[in-house]
PDB file of C-alpha atoms in Angstrom:
ATOM      1  CA  UNK A   1       0.000   0.000   0.000  1.00  0.00           C
ATOM      2  CA  UNK A   2       1.432   3.363  -1.066  1.00  0.00           C
ATOM      3  CA  UNK A   3       0.594   6.150   1.385  1.00  0.00           C
ATOM      4  CA  UNK A   4       1.272   9.863   1.426  1.00  0.00           C
ATOM      5  CA  UNK A   5       1.048  12.429   4.212  1.00  0.00           C
ATOM      6  CA  UNK A   6       0.026  15.155   1.806  1.00  0.00           C
ATOM      7  CA  UNK A   7       2.827  17.660   2.249  1.00  0.00           C
ATOM      8  CA  UNK A   8       3.776  18.164  -1.396  1.00  0.00           C
ATOM      9  CA  UNK A   9       1.896  20.149  -4.035  1.00  0.00           C
ATOM     10  CA  UNK A  10       1.809  18.453  -7.419  1.00  0.00           C
ATOM     11  CA  UNK A  11       1.303  19.910 -10.878  1.00  0.00           C
ATOM     12  CA  UNK A  12      -0.504  18.446 -13.882  1.00  0.00           C
ATOM     13  CA  UNK A  13       0.108  20.034 -17.311  1.00  0.00           C
ATOM     14  CA  UNK A  14      -3.201  20.249 -19.185  1.00  0.00           C
ATOM     15  CA  UNK A  15      -3.786  19.907 -22.930  1.00  0.00           C
ATOM     16  CA  UNK A  16      -4.818  23.543 -23.315  1.00  0.00           C
ATOM     17  CA  UNK A  17      -1.464  24.735 -21.958  1.00  0.00           C
ATOM     18  CA  UNK A  18      -2.819  25.419 -18.491  1.00  0.00           C
ATOM     19  CA  UNK A  19      -1.635  23.881 -15.213  1.00  0.00           C
ATOM     20  CA  UNK A  20      -3.641  22.152 -12.493  1.00  0.00           C
ATOM     21  CA  UNK A  21      -2.204  22.088  -8.964  1.00  0.00           C
ATOM     22  CA  UNK A  22      -3.325  19.443  -6.484  1.00  0.00           C
ATOM     23  CA  UNK A  23      -2.345  17.611  -3.311  1.00  0.00           C
ATOM     24  CA  UNK A  24      -3.217  14.162  -2.058  1.00  0.00           C
ATOM     25  CA  UNK A  25      -2.945  11.920   0.976  1.00  0.00           C
ATOM     26  CA  UNK A  26      -4.033   8.495   2.224  1.00  0.00           C
ATOM     27  CA  UNK A  27      -3.683   5.248   0.282  1.00  0.00           C
ATOM     28  CA  UNK A  28      -2.487   6.347  -3.160  1.00  0.00           C
ATOM     29  CA  UNK A  29      -3.230   2.946  -4.676  1.00  0.00           C
ATOM     30  CA  UNK A  30      -6.837   2.845  -3.457  1.00  0.00           C
ATOM     31  CA  UNK A  31      -9.719   3.065  -5.888  1.00  0.00           C
ATOM     32  CA  UNK A  32     -11.940   4.561  -3.212  1.00  0.00           C
ATOM     33  CA  UNK A  33     -11.461   8.261  -3.779  1.00  0.00           C
ATOM     34  CA  UNK A  34     -12.490  11.450  -1.985  1.00  0.00           C
ATOM     35  CA  UNK A  35     -12.206  14.449  -4.300  1.00  0.00           C
ATOM     36  CA  UNK A  36     -12.350  17.562  -2.100  1.00  0.00           C
ATOM     37  CA  UNK A  37     -12.925  21.073  -3.488  1.00  0.00           C
ATOM     38  CA  UNK A  38     -11.617  23.896  -1.285  1.00  0.00           C
ATOM     39  CA  UNK A  39     -13.250  27.123  -0.146  1.00  0.00           C
ATOM     40  CA  UNK A  40     -12.509  30.846  -0.448  1.00  0.00           C
ATOM     41  CA  UNK A  41      -8.931  32.157  -0.260  1.00  0.00           C
ATOM     42  CA  UNK A  42      -7.144  28.852   0.071  1.00  0.00           C
ATOM     43  CA  UNK A  43      -5.700  26.078  -2.089  1.00  0.00           C
ATOM     44  CA  UNK A  44      -5.827  22.309  -2.280  1.00  0.00           C
ATOM     45  CA  UNK A  45      -4.017  21.262   0.908  1.00  0.00           C
ATOM     46  CA  UNK A  46      -3.726  17.690   2.155  1.00  0.00           C
ATOM     47  CA  UNK A  47      -1.257  18.354   4.985  1.00  0.00           C
ATOM     48  CA  UNK A  48      -3.801  17.991   7.792  1.00  0.00           C
ATOM     49  CA  UNK A  49      -6.107  15.232   6.663  1.00  0.00           C
ATOM     50  CA  UNK A  50      -8.317  13.047   8.801  1.00  0.00           C
ATOM     51  CA  UNK A  51      -7.154   9.691  10.196  1.00  0.00           C
ATOM     52  CA  UNK A  52     -10.480   8.359   8.881  1.00  0.00           C
ATOM     53  CA  UNK A  53      -9.027   8.210   5.365  1.00  0.00           C
ATOM     54  CA  UNK A  54      -6.418   5.669   6.413  1.00  0.00           C
ATOM     55  CA  UNK A  55      -8.878   3.612   8.413  1.00  0.00           C
ATOM     56  CA  UNK A  56     -11.261   3.585   5.444  1.00  0.00           C
ATOM     57  CA  UNK A  57      -8.474   2.901   2.900  1.00  0.00           C
ATOM     58  CA  UNK A  58      -9.255   6.131   1.023  1.00  0.00           C
ATOM     59  CA  UNK A  59      -7.240   8.194  -1.436  1.00  0.00           C
ATOM     60  CA  UNK A  60      -7.837  11.861  -0.634  1.00  0.00           C
ATOM     61  CA  UNK A  61      -7.310  14.234  -3.563  1.00  0.00           C
ATOM     62  CA  UNK A  62      -7.720  17.994  -3.250  1.00  0.00           C
ATOM     63  CA  UNK A  63      -7.185  20.088  -6.397  1.00  0.00           C
ATOM     64  CA  UNK A  64      -6.741  23.844  -6.407  1.00  0.00           C
ATOM     65  CA  UNK A  65      -9.685  25.336  -8.263  1.00  0.00           C
ATOM     66  CA  UNK A  66      -9.316  27.383 -11.484  1.00  0.00           C
ATOM     67  CA  UNK A  67      -7.871  30.847 -10.922  1.00  0.00           C
ATOM     68  CA  UNK A  68      -6.643  30.175  -7.377  1.00  0.00           C
ATOM     69  CA  UNK A  69      -3.047  29.520  -6.348  1.00  0.00           C
ATOM     70  CA  UNK A  70      -1.012  27.658  -8.952  1.00  0.00           C
ATOM     71  CA  UNK A  71      -3.988  26.460 -11.008  1.00  0.00           C
ATOM     72  CA  UNK A  72      -4.451  28.419 -14.215  1.00  0.00           C
ATOM     73  CA  UNK A  73      -7.634  30.449 -14.736  1.00  0.00           C
ATOM     74  CA  UNK A  74     -10.231  29.156 -17.195  1.00  0.00           C
ATOM     75  CA  UNK A  75      -9.649  30.107 -20.832  1.00  0.00           C
ATOM     76  CA  UNK A  76     -11.587  33.305 -21.650  1.00  0.00           C
ATOM     77  CA  UNK A  77     -13.964  31.545 -24.037  1.00  0.00           C
ATOM     78  CA  UNK A  78     -14.741  28.606 -21.723  1.00  0.00           C
ATOM     79  CA  UNK A  79     -17.588  28.444 -19.212  1.00  0.00           C
ATOM     80  CA  UNK A  80     -16.400  27.824 -15.652  1.00  0.00           C
ATOM     81  CA  UNK A  81     -18.434  24.629 -15.370  1.00  0.00           C
ATOM     82  CA  UNK A  82     -16.897  23.241 -18.570  1.00  0.00           C
ATOM     83  CA  UNK A  83     -13.395  24.176 -17.429  1.00  0.00           C
ATOM     84  CA  UNK A  84     -13.987  22.475 -14.091  1.00  0.00           C
ATOM     85  CA  UNK A  85     -15.345  19.226 -15.534  1.00  0.00           C
ATOM     86  CA  UNK A  86     -12.515  19.128 -18.077  1.00  0.00           C
ATOM     87  CA  UNK A  87      -9.860  19.743 -15.405  1.00  0.00           C
ATOM     88  CA  UNK A  88     -11.240  17.110 -13.036  1.00  0.00           C
ATOM     89  CA  UNK A  89     -11.557  14.608 -15.881  1.00  0.00           C
ATOM     90  CA  UNK A  90      -7.912  15.231 -16.771  1.00  0.00           C
ATOM     91  CA  UNK A  91      -6.806  14.869 -13.140  1.00  0.00           C
ATOM     92  CA  UNK A  92      -8.681  11.644 -12.443  1.00  0.00           C
ATOM     93  CA  UNK A  93      -7.693  10.178 -15.832  1.00  0.00           C
ATOM     94  CA  UNK A  94      -4.061  10.968 -15.013  1.00  0.00           C
ATOM     95  CA  UNK A  95      -4.293   9.284 -11.610  1.00  0.00           C
ATOM     96  CA  UNK A  96      -6.416   6.361 -12.891  1.00  0.00           C
ATOM     97  CA  UNK A  97      -5.260   5.621 -16.455  1.00  0.00           C
ATOM     98  CA  UNK A  98      -6.983   2.204 -16.284  1.00  0.00           C
ATOM     99  CA  UNK A  99     -10.413   3.770 -15.630  1.00  0.00           C
ATOM    100  CA  UNK A 100     -13.043   1.774 -17.498  1.00  0.00           C
ATOM    101  CA  UNK A 101     -16.159   3.711 -16.564  1.00  0.00           C
ATOM    102  CA  UNK A 102     -16.985   2.018 -13.284  1.00  0.00           C
ATOM    103  CA  UNK A 103     -13.883   0.682 -11.499  1.00  0.00           C
ATOM    104  CA  UNK A 104     -13.448   3.442  -8.933  1.00  0.00           C
ATOM    105  CA  UNK A 105     -15.700   4.582  -6.095  1.00  0.00           C
ATOM    106  CA  UNK A 106     -15.781   8.366  -6.066  1.00  0.00           C
ATOM    107  CA  UNK A 107     -16.927  10.596  -3.232  1.00  0.00           C
ATOM    108  CA  UNK A 108     -17.241  14.301  -4.076  1.00  0.00           C
ATOM    109  CA  UNK A 109     -16.886  16.837  -1.263  1.00  0.00           C
ATOM    110  CA  UNK A 110     -16.570  20.579  -0.947  1.00  0.00           C
ATOM    111  CA  UNK A 111     -16.471  23.333   1.627  1.00  0.00           C
ATOM    112  CA  UNK A 112     -18.001  26.808   1.229  1.00  0.00           C
ATOM    113  CA  UNK A 113     -17.101  27.962  -2.316  1.00  0.00           C
ATOM    114  CA  UNK A 114     -15.995  24.404  -3.047  1.00  0.00           C
ATOM    115  CA  UNK A 115     -19.589  23.230  -2.616  1.00  0.00           C
ATOM    116  CA  UNK A 116     -20.382  25.011  -5.880  1.00  0.00           C
ATOM    117  CA  UNK A 117     -17.696  23.002  -7.685  1.00  0.00           C
ATOM    118  CA  UNK A 118     -18.840  19.796  -5.970  1.00  0.00           C
ATOM    119  CA  UNK A 119     -22.417  20.374  -7.112  1.00  0.00           C
ATOM    120  CA  UNK A 120     -21.308  21.147 -10.670  1.00  0.00           C
ATOM    121  CA  UNK A 121     -19.512  17.784 -10.787  1.00  0.00           C
ATOM    122  CA  UNK A 122     -22.479  16.005  -9.197  1.00  0.00           C
ATOM    123  CA  UNK A 123     -24.925  17.299 -11.800  1.00  0.00           C
ATOM    124  CA  UNK A 124     -22.606  17.337 -14.814  1.00  0.00           C
ATOM    125  CA  UNK A 125     -23.631  15.425 -17.946  1.00  0.00           C
ATOM    126  CA  UNK A 126     -21.758  12.149 -18.157  1.00  0.00           C
ATOM    127  CA  UNK A 127     -20.413  12.995 -21.601  1.00  0.00           C
ATOM    128  CA  UNK A 128     -18.540  15.873 -19.944  1.00  0.00           C
ATOM    129  CA  UNK A 129     -17.655  14.145 -16.673  1.00  0.00           C
ATOM    130  CA  UNK A 130     -17.659  10.384 -17.177  1.00  0.00           C
ATOM    131  CA  UNK A 131     -16.428   9.865 -13.612  1.00  0.00           C
ATOM    132  CA  UNK A 132     -19.832  11.137 -12.484  1.00  0.00           C
ATOM    133  CA  UNK A 133     -21.226   7.641 -12.997  1.00  0.00           C
ATOM    134  CA  UNK A 134     -18.892   6.468 -10.208  1.00  0.00           C
ATOM    135  CA  UNK A 135     -20.049   8.990  -7.615  1.00  0.00           C
ATOM    136  CA  UNK A 136     -21.035   7.184  -4.413  1.00  0.00           C
ATOM    137  CA  UNK A 137     -21.909  10.247  -2.337  1.00  0.00           C
ATOM    138  CA  UNK A 138     -21.638  14.019  -2.098  1.00  0.00           C
ATOM    139  CA  UNK A 139     -20.648  15.993   1.007  1.00  0.00           C
ATOM    140  CA  UNK A 140     -21.407  19.725   1.132  1.00  0.00           C
ATOM    141  CA  UNK A 141     -19.901  21.603   4.084  1.00  0.00           C
ATOM    142  CA  UNK A 142     -21.458  25.030   4.545  1.00  0.00           C
ATOM    143  CA  UNK A 143     -23.082  24.870   1.132  1.00  0.00           C
ATOM    144  CA  UNK A 144     -24.033  27.584  -1.311  1.00  0.00           C
ATOM    145  CA  UNK A 145     -27.296  27.193  -3.184  1.00  0.00           C
ATOM    146  CA  UNK A 146     -27.547  28.185  -6.868  1.00  0.00           C
ATOM    147  CA  UNK A 147     -28.564  31.846  -6.757  1.00  0.00           C
ATOM    148  CA  UNK A 148     -29.990  31.511 -10.270  1.00  0.00           C
ATOM    149  CA  UNK A 149     -32.804  29.307  -8.943  1.00  0.00           C
ATOM    150  CA  UNK A 150     -32.894  30.022  -5.190  1.00  0.00           C
ATOM    151  CA  UNK A 151     -34.825  33.259  -5.556  1.00  0.00           C
ATOM    152  CA  UNK A 152     -34.750  34.101  -1.833  1.00  0.00           C
ATOM    153  CA  UNK A 153     -30.994  33.644  -1.434  1.00  0.00           C
ATOM    154  CA  UNK A 154     -30.294  37.328  -0.673  1.00  0.00           C
ATOM    155  CA  UNK A 155     -32.688  37.426   2.299  1.00  0.00           C
ATOM    156  CA  UNK A 156     -30.224  35.454   4.384  1.00  0.00           C
ATOM    157  CA  UNK A 157     -27.091  37.464   3.597  1.00  0.00           C
ATOM    158  CA  UNK A 158     -25.262  39.889   5.854  1.00  0.00           C
ATOM    159  CA  UNK A 159     -24.919  43.398   4.467  1.00  0.00           C
ATOM    160  CA  UNK A 160     -21.336  42.632   3.472  1.00  0.00           C
ATOM    161  CA  UNK A 161     -22.450  39.592   1.497  1.00  0.00           C
ATOM    162  CA  UNK A 162     -25.413  41.448   0.024  1.00  0.00           C
ATOM    163  CA  UNK A 163     -22.960  43.893  -1.507  1.00  0.00           C
ATOM    164  CA  UNK A 164     -20.561  41.204  -2.733  1.00  0.00           C
ATOM    165  CA  UNK A 165     -21.191  38.511  -3.885  1.00  0.00           C
ATOM    166  CA  UNK A 166     -24.879  39.386  -3.570  1.00  0.00           C
ATOM    167  CA  UNK A 167     -27.126  41.275  -5.972  1.00  0.00           C
ATOM    168  CA  UNK A 168     -25.443  44.681  -5.729  1.00  0.00           C
ATOM    169  CA  UNK A 169     -22.038  43.440  -6.841  1.00  0.00           C
ATOM    170  CA  UNK A 170     -23.454  41.006  -9.371  1.00  0.00           C
ATOM    171  CA  UNK A 171     -25.615  43.501 -11.220  1.00  0.00           C
ATOM    172  CA  UNK A 172     -23.036  46.305 -11.195  1.00  0.00           C
ATOM    173  CA  UNK A 173     -21.585  46.502 -14.738  1.00  0.00           C
ATOM    174  CA  UNK A 174     -18.130  45.157 -15.604  1.00  0.00           C
ATOM    175  CA  UNK A 175     -17.759  43.382 -12.244  1.00  0.00           C
ATOM    176  CA  UNK A 176     -16.718  46.821 -10.984  1.00  0.00           C
ATOM    177  CA  UNK A 177     -17.352  46.195  -7.294  1.00  0.00           C
ATOM    178  CA  UNK A 178     -15.156  43.085  -7.353  1.00  0.00           C
ATOM    179  CA  UNK A 179     -12.333  45.175  -8.786  1.00  0.00           C
ATOM    180  CA  UNK A 180     -12.705  47.748  -6.013  1.00  0.00           C
ATOM    181  CA  UNK A 181     -12.792  45.147  -3.237  1.00  0.00           C
ATOM    182  CA  UNK A 182      -9.870  43.305  -4.800  1.00  0.00           C
ATOM    183  CA  UNK A 183      -7.837  46.523  -4.621  1.00  0.00           C
ATOM    184  CA  UNK A 184      -8.646  46.892  -0.905  1.00  0.00           C
ATOM    185  CA  UNK A 185      -8.022  43.241  -0.045  1.00  0.00           C
ATOM    186  CA  UNK A 186      -4.786  43.027  -2.035  1.00  0.00           C
ATOM    187  CA  UNK A 187      -3.277  45.673   0.207  1.00  0.00           C
ATOM    188  CA  UNK A 188      -4.353  43.753   3.338  1.00  0.00           C
ATOM    189  CA  UNK A 189      -3.217  40.361   2.096  1.00  0.00           C
ATOM    190  CA  UNK A 190       0.298  41.217   0.923  1.00  0.00           C
ATOM    191  CA  UNK A 191       1.924  39.795   4.068  1.00  0.00           C
ATOM    192  CA  UNK A 192       1.372  36.858   6.388  1.00  0.00           C
ATOM    193  CA  UNK A 193       0.640  39.302   9.212  1.00  0.00           C
ATOM    194  CA  UNK A 194      -1.986  41.065   7.131  1.00  0.00           C
ATOM    195  CA  UNK A 195      -3.621  37.767   6.199  1.00  0.00           C
ATOM    196  CA  UNK A 196      -3.683  36.690   9.854  1.00  0.00           C
ATOM    197  CA  UNK A 197      -5.242  39.990  10.913  1.00  0.00           C
ATOM    198  CA  UNK A 198      -7.916  39.666   8.224  1.00  0.00           C
ATOM    199  CA  UNK A 199      -8.757  36.089   9.282  1.00  0.00           C
ATOM    200  CA  UNK A 200      -9.064  37.108  12.916  1.00  0.00           C
ATOM    201  CA  UNK A 201     -11.316  40.030  12.029  1.00  0.00           C
ATOM    202  CA  UNK A 202     -13.645  38.082   9.746  1.00  0.00           C
ATOM    203  CA  UNK A 203     -13.679  34.640  11.409  1.00  0.00           C
ATOM    204  CA  UNK A 204     -11.934  34.043  14.702  1.00  0.00           C
ATOM    205  CA  UNK A 205     -12.816  37.220  16.609  1.00  0.00           C
ATOM    206  CA  UNK A 206     -16.495  36.465  15.964  1.00  0.00           C
ATOM    207  CA  UNK A 207     -16.397  33.215  17.925  1.00  0.00           C
ATOM    208  CA  UNK A 208     -18.201  33.163  21.256  1.00  0.00           C
ATOM    209  CA  UNK A 209     -16.444  31.847  24.349  1.00  0.00           C
ATOM    210  CA  UNK A 210     -17.753  28.301  23.948  1.00  0.00           C
ATOM    211  CA  UNK A 211     -16.471  28.066  20.393  1.00  0.00           C
ATOM    212  CA  UNK A 212     -13.112  29.602  21.334  1.00  0.00           C
ATOM    213  CA  UNK A 213     -12.687  26.859  23.931  1.00  0.00           C
ATOM    214  CA  UNK A 214     -13.709  24.185  21.436  1.00  0.00           C
ATOM    215  CA  UNK A 215     -11.267  25.564  18.858  1.00  0.00           C
ATOM    216  CA  UNK A 216      -8.452  25.558  21.431  1.00  0.00           C
ATOM    217  CA  UNK A 217      -9.246  21.960  22.405  1.00  0.00           C
ATOM    218  CA  UNK A 218      -9.369  20.864  18.752  1.00  0.00           C
ATOM    219  CA  UNK A 219      -6.013  22.537  18.070  1.00  0.00           C
ATOM    220  CA  UNK A 220      -4.399  20.980  21.130  1.00  0.00           C
ATOM    221  CA  UNK A 221      -5.525  17.498  20.095  1.00  0.00           C
ATOM    222  CA  UNK A 222      -3.585  18.028  16.870  1.00  0.00           C
ATOM    223  CA  UNK A 223      -0.407  19.244  18.548  1.00  0.00           C
ATOM    224  CA  UNK A 224      -1.050  22.918  17.870  1.00  0.00           C
ATOM    225  CA  UNK A 225      -2.202  26.059  19.577  1.00  0.00           C
ATOM    226  CA  UNK A 226      -4.912  28.179  17.907  1.00  0.00           C
ATOM    227  CA  UNK A 227      -2.319  30.642  16.619  1.00  0.00           C
ATOM    228  CA  UNK A 228      -0.627  27.812  14.694  1.00  0.00           C
ATOM    229  CA  UNK A 229      -3.805  27.048  12.788  1.00  0.00           C
ATOM    230  CA  UNK A 230      -4.499  30.707  12.054  1.00  0.00           C
ATOM    231  CA  UNK A 231      -0.948  31.018  10.691  1.00  0.00           C
ATOM    232  CA  UNK A 232      -1.455  27.934   8.494  1.00  0.00           C
ATOM    233  CA  UNK A 233      -4.676  29.386   7.101  1.00  0.00           C
ATOM    234  CA  UNK A 234      -2.936  32.719   6.477  1.00  0.00           C
ATOM    235  CA  UNK A 235      -0.189  30.961   4.531  1.00  0.00           C
ATOM    236  CA  UNK A 236      -2.819  29.404   2.272  1.00  0.00           C
ATOM    237  CA  UNK A 237      -4.524  32.778   1.831  1.00  0.00           C
ATOM    238  CA  UNK A 238      -1.256  34.154   0.440  1.00  0.00           C
ATOM    239  CA  UNK A 239      -0.782  31.094  -1.771  1.00  0.00           C
ATOM    240  CA  UNK A 240      -4.305  31.424  -3.161  1.00  0.00           C
ATOM    241  CA  UNK A 241      -3.612  34.867  -4.633  1.00  0.00           C
ATOM    242  CA  UNK A 242       0.116  34.455  -5.300  1.00  0.00           C
ATOM    243  CA  UNK A 243      -0.315  34.188  -9.086  1.00  0.00           C
ATOM    244  CA  UNK A 244      -3.500  36.158  -9.691  1.00  0.00           C
ATOM    245  CA  UNK A 245      -6.827  37.267  -8.256  1.00  0.00           C
ATOM    246  CA  UNK A 246      -8.839  35.627 -11.018  1.00  0.00           C
ATOM    247  CA  UNK A 247     -10.401  33.063  -8.669  1.00  0.00           C
ATOM    248  CA  UNK A 248     -11.738  35.853  -6.476  1.00  0.00           C
ATOM    249  CA  UNK A 249     -12.970  37.873  -9.454  1.00  0.00           C
ATOM    250  CA  UNK A 250     -14.808  34.860 -10.869  1.00  0.00           C
ATOM    251  CA  UNK A 251     -16.689  34.145  -7.637  1.00  0.00           C
ATOM    252  CA  UNK A 252     -19.734  36.463  -7.958  1.00  0.00           C
ATOM    253  CA  UNK A 253     -20.404  35.466 -11.595  1.00  0.00           C
ATOM    254  CA  UNK A 254     -19.952  31.796 -10.648  1.00  0.00           C
ATOM    255  CA  UNK A 255     -22.447  31.905  -7.770  1.00  0.00           C
ATOM    256  CA  UNK A 256     -25.051  33.482 -10.061  1.00  0.00           C
ATOM    257  CA  UNK A 257     -24.277  31.415 -13.154  1.00  0.00           C
ATOM    258  CA  UNK A 258     -25.962  28.385 -14.683  1.00  0.00           C
ATOM    259  CA  UNK A 259     -24.231  25.377 -13.106  1.00  0.00           C
ATOM    260  CA  UNK A 260     -25.525  23.178 -15.907  1.00  0.00           C
ATOM    261  CA  UNK A 261     -28.606  21.774 -14.157  1.00  0.00           C
ATOM    262  CA  UNK A 262     -31.428  22.549 -11.732  1.00  0.00           C
ATOM    263  CA  UNK A 263     -31.254  20.720  -8.382  1.00  0.00           C
ATOM    264  CA  UNK A 264     -34.940  19.823  -8.579  1.00  0.00           C
ATOM    265  CA  UNK A 265     -34.694  18.546 -12.151  1.00  0.00           C
ATOM    266  CA  UNK A 266     -31.858  16.014 -11.994  1.00  0.00           C
ATOM    267  CA  UNK A 267     -32.658  12.686 -13.592  1.00  0.00           C
ATOM    268  CA  UNK A 268     -32.883   9.452 -11.632  1.00  0.00           C
ATOM    269  CA  UNK A 269     -29.312   8.336 -12.333  1.00  0.00           C
ATOM    270  CA  UNK A 270     -27.794  11.650 -11.251  1.00  0.00           C
ATOM    271  CA  UNK A 271     -29.986  11.623  -8.146  1.00  0.00           C
ATOM    272  CA  UNK A 272     -28.811   8.154  -7.088  1.00  0.00           C
ATOM    273  CA  UNK A 273     -25.771   9.313  -5.042  1.00  0.00           C
ATOM    274  CA  UNK A 274     -26.883  10.649  -1.645  1.00  0.00           C
ATOM    275  CA  UNK A 275     -26.042  14.189  -0.588  1.00  0.00           C
ATOM    276  CA  UNK A 276     -24.985  14.954   2.988  1.00  0.00           C
ATOM    277  CA  UNK A 277     -25.194  18.636   3.940  1.00  0.00           C
ATOM    278  CA  UNK A 278     -23.689  20.113   7.067  1.00  0.00           C
ATOM    279  CA  UNK A 279     -25.108  23.313   8.519  1.00  0.00           C
ATOM    280  CA  UNK A 280     -23.609  25.365  11.353  1.00  0.00           C
ATOM    281  CA  UNK A 281     -26.456  27.117  13.131  1.00  0.00           C
ATOM    282  CA  UNK A 282     -24.685  30.470  13.562  1.00  0.00           C
ATOM    283  CA  UNK A 283     -22.830  30.523  10.240  1.00  0.00           C
ATOM    284  CA  UNK A 284     -23.493  33.884   8.583  1.00  0.00           C
ATOM    285  CA  UNK A 285     -21.123  33.161   5.670  1.00  0.00           C
ATOM    286  CA  UNK A 286     -22.979  30.051   4.493  1.00  0.00           C
ATOM    287  CA  UNK A 287     -26.493  30.499   5.936  1.00  0.00           C
ATOM    288  CA  UNK A 288     -28.372  27.366   6.968  1.00  0.00           C
ATOM    289  CA  UNK A 289     -31.189  28.458   4.652  1.00  0.00           C
ATOM    290  CA  UNK A 290     -29.005  27.464   1.711  1.00  0.00           C
ATOM    291  CA  UNK A 291     -28.693  23.928   3.086  1.00  0.00           C
ATOM    292  CA  UNK A 292     -32.468  23.805   3.621  1.00  0.00           C
ATOM    293  CA  UNK A 293     -33.043  24.846   0.002  1.00  0.00           C
ATOM    294  CA  UNK A 294     -30.694  22.152  -1.305  1.00  0.00           C
ATOM    295  CA  UNK A 295     -32.154  19.469   0.967  1.00  0.00           C
ATOM    296  CA  UNK A 296     -35.624  20.320  -0.332  1.00  0.00           C
ATOM    297  CA  UNK A 297     -34.569  20.262  -3.994  1.00  0.00           C
ATOM    298  CA  UNK A 298     -32.109  17.380  -4.266  1.00  0.00           C
ATOM    299  CA  UNK A 299     -34.019  14.109  -4.303  1.00  0.00           C
ATOM    300  CA  UNK A 300     -31.646  12.220  -2.010  1.00  0.00           C
ATOM    301  CA  UNK A 301     -30.319  14.656   0.597  1.00  0.00           C
ATOM    302  CA  UNK A 302     -30.220  15.159   4.340  1.00  0.00           C
ATOM    303  CA  UNK A 303     -28.737  17.715   6.757  1.00  0.00           C
ATOM    304  CA  UNK A 304     -26.384  17.260   9.701  1.00  0.00           C
ATOM    305  CA  UNK A 305     -26.593  20.245  12.083  1.00  0.00           C
ATOM    306  CA  UNK A 306     -23.798  21.433  14.355  1.00  0.00           C
ATOM    307  CA  UNK A 307     -23.612  24.295  16.832  1.00  0.00           C
ATOM    308  CA  UNK A 308     -21.367  27.296  16.242  1.00  0.00           C
ATOM    309  CA  UNK A 309     -20.278  29.567  13.421  1.00  0.00           C
ATOM    310  CA  UNK A 310     -18.487  29.228  10.098  1.00  0.00           C
ATOM    311  CA  UNK A 311     -15.514  27.299  11.495  1.00  0.00           C
ATOM    312  CA  UNK A 312     -17.439  24.992  13.802  1.00  0.00           C
ATOM    313  CA  UNK A 313     -17.774  22.084  11.365  1.00  0.00           C
ATOM    314  CA  UNK A 314     -13.980  21.780  11.543  1.00  0.00           C
ATOM    315  CA  UNK A 315     -14.180  20.354  15.064  1.00  0.00           C
ATOM    316  CA  UNK A 316     -16.554  17.613  13.899  1.00  0.00           C
ATOM    317  CA  UNK A 317     -14.806  16.610  10.673  1.00  0.00           C
ATOM    318  CA  UNK A 318     -13.533  13.194  11.792  1.00  0.00           C
ATOM    319  CA  UNK A 319     -17.093  12.339  12.794  1.00  0.00           C
ATOM    320  CA  UNK A 320     -18.468  13.746   9.537  1.00  0.00           C
ATOM    321  CA  UNK A 321     -15.973  11.893   7.345  1.00  0.00           C
ATOM    322  CA  UNK A 322     -16.688   8.617   9.164  1.00  0.00           C
ATOM    323  CA  UNK A 323     -20.423   9.086   8.712  1.00  0.00           C
ATOM    324  CA  UNK A 324     -20.069  10.148   5.093  1.00  0.00           C
ATOM    325  CA  UNK A 325     -17.899   7.178   4.152  1.00  0.00           C
ATOM    326  CA  UNK A 326     -19.983   4.607   6.056  1.00  0.00           C
ATOM    327  CA  UNK A 327     -21.988   2.728   3.434  1.00  0.00           C
ATOM    328  CA  UNK A 328     -24.624   1.664   5.943  1.00  0.00           C
ATOM    329  CA  UNK A 329     -25.494   5.317   6.567  1.00  0.00           C
ATOM    330  CA  UNK A 330     -26.771   5.545   2.988  1.00  0.00           C
ATOM    331  CA  UNK A 331     -28.913   2.436   2.920  1.00  0.00           C
TER     332      UNK A 331
END
């Protein structure tokens, strides 16, 4: 059994001259695969993966999404969803050259922004993403609903979100508001100290005392103090925008775009894999209403609730991965 601890970023040259960055961990010879799509301002990082993957004999693969970090942006003439399905097809075909249409077991997962990519892969036509026929389950952590069809999505946004990526930023011509906010953020995120300060302001300083204690306990169990984890996140923030800000600029159009399907109109075969949604009750970045919408519109979905804010699912991830990968949970 070939295993990897996930410390090294890898690079896959693509046919269109672009590059796809990814990391992986677990049993690299396993044909049980978790493909994890990352969230905002980070990259594919397998350096702190769950022990569940080894116990379940899983290969954990986490690509960096188009326009973030060392992964090239989509070609100008290509829809994001088509770029994503093409990139993931290339990656999985590279890692599984003996793929015959059904000989791997694929679990798709995503967190925050990555839930959009995970849903695009879940609903993609099989002629564009043949690996979709192998999907055994979908895990959406702090999910976004498709704003194109979830007509009430803006009701649950904070004012900051309502401006961007909500309706104000989306309908402003030429993506102008994204350019302005990019200019402001780029000045904040030039250094590791600036990235740490921004993370504390937007995420960690908003924790109540109970969640602070839980975060400290979680960190300690992994041989860290909370500051270590904040520093690690800050490092990935810098990596995510080290080449360009295209990933950030694409986010509002992506959230409002056509993902290639309607959740309530997927055919029976696409609806076969179950969808597990997690919802943190006090998460104002990924409101629980989005999970409720998806649970009501996907034919085979359920929600796992946890207490706390945007980061709180982190403390339950070993439990979530074990539940997600347990076949009996889906019977």
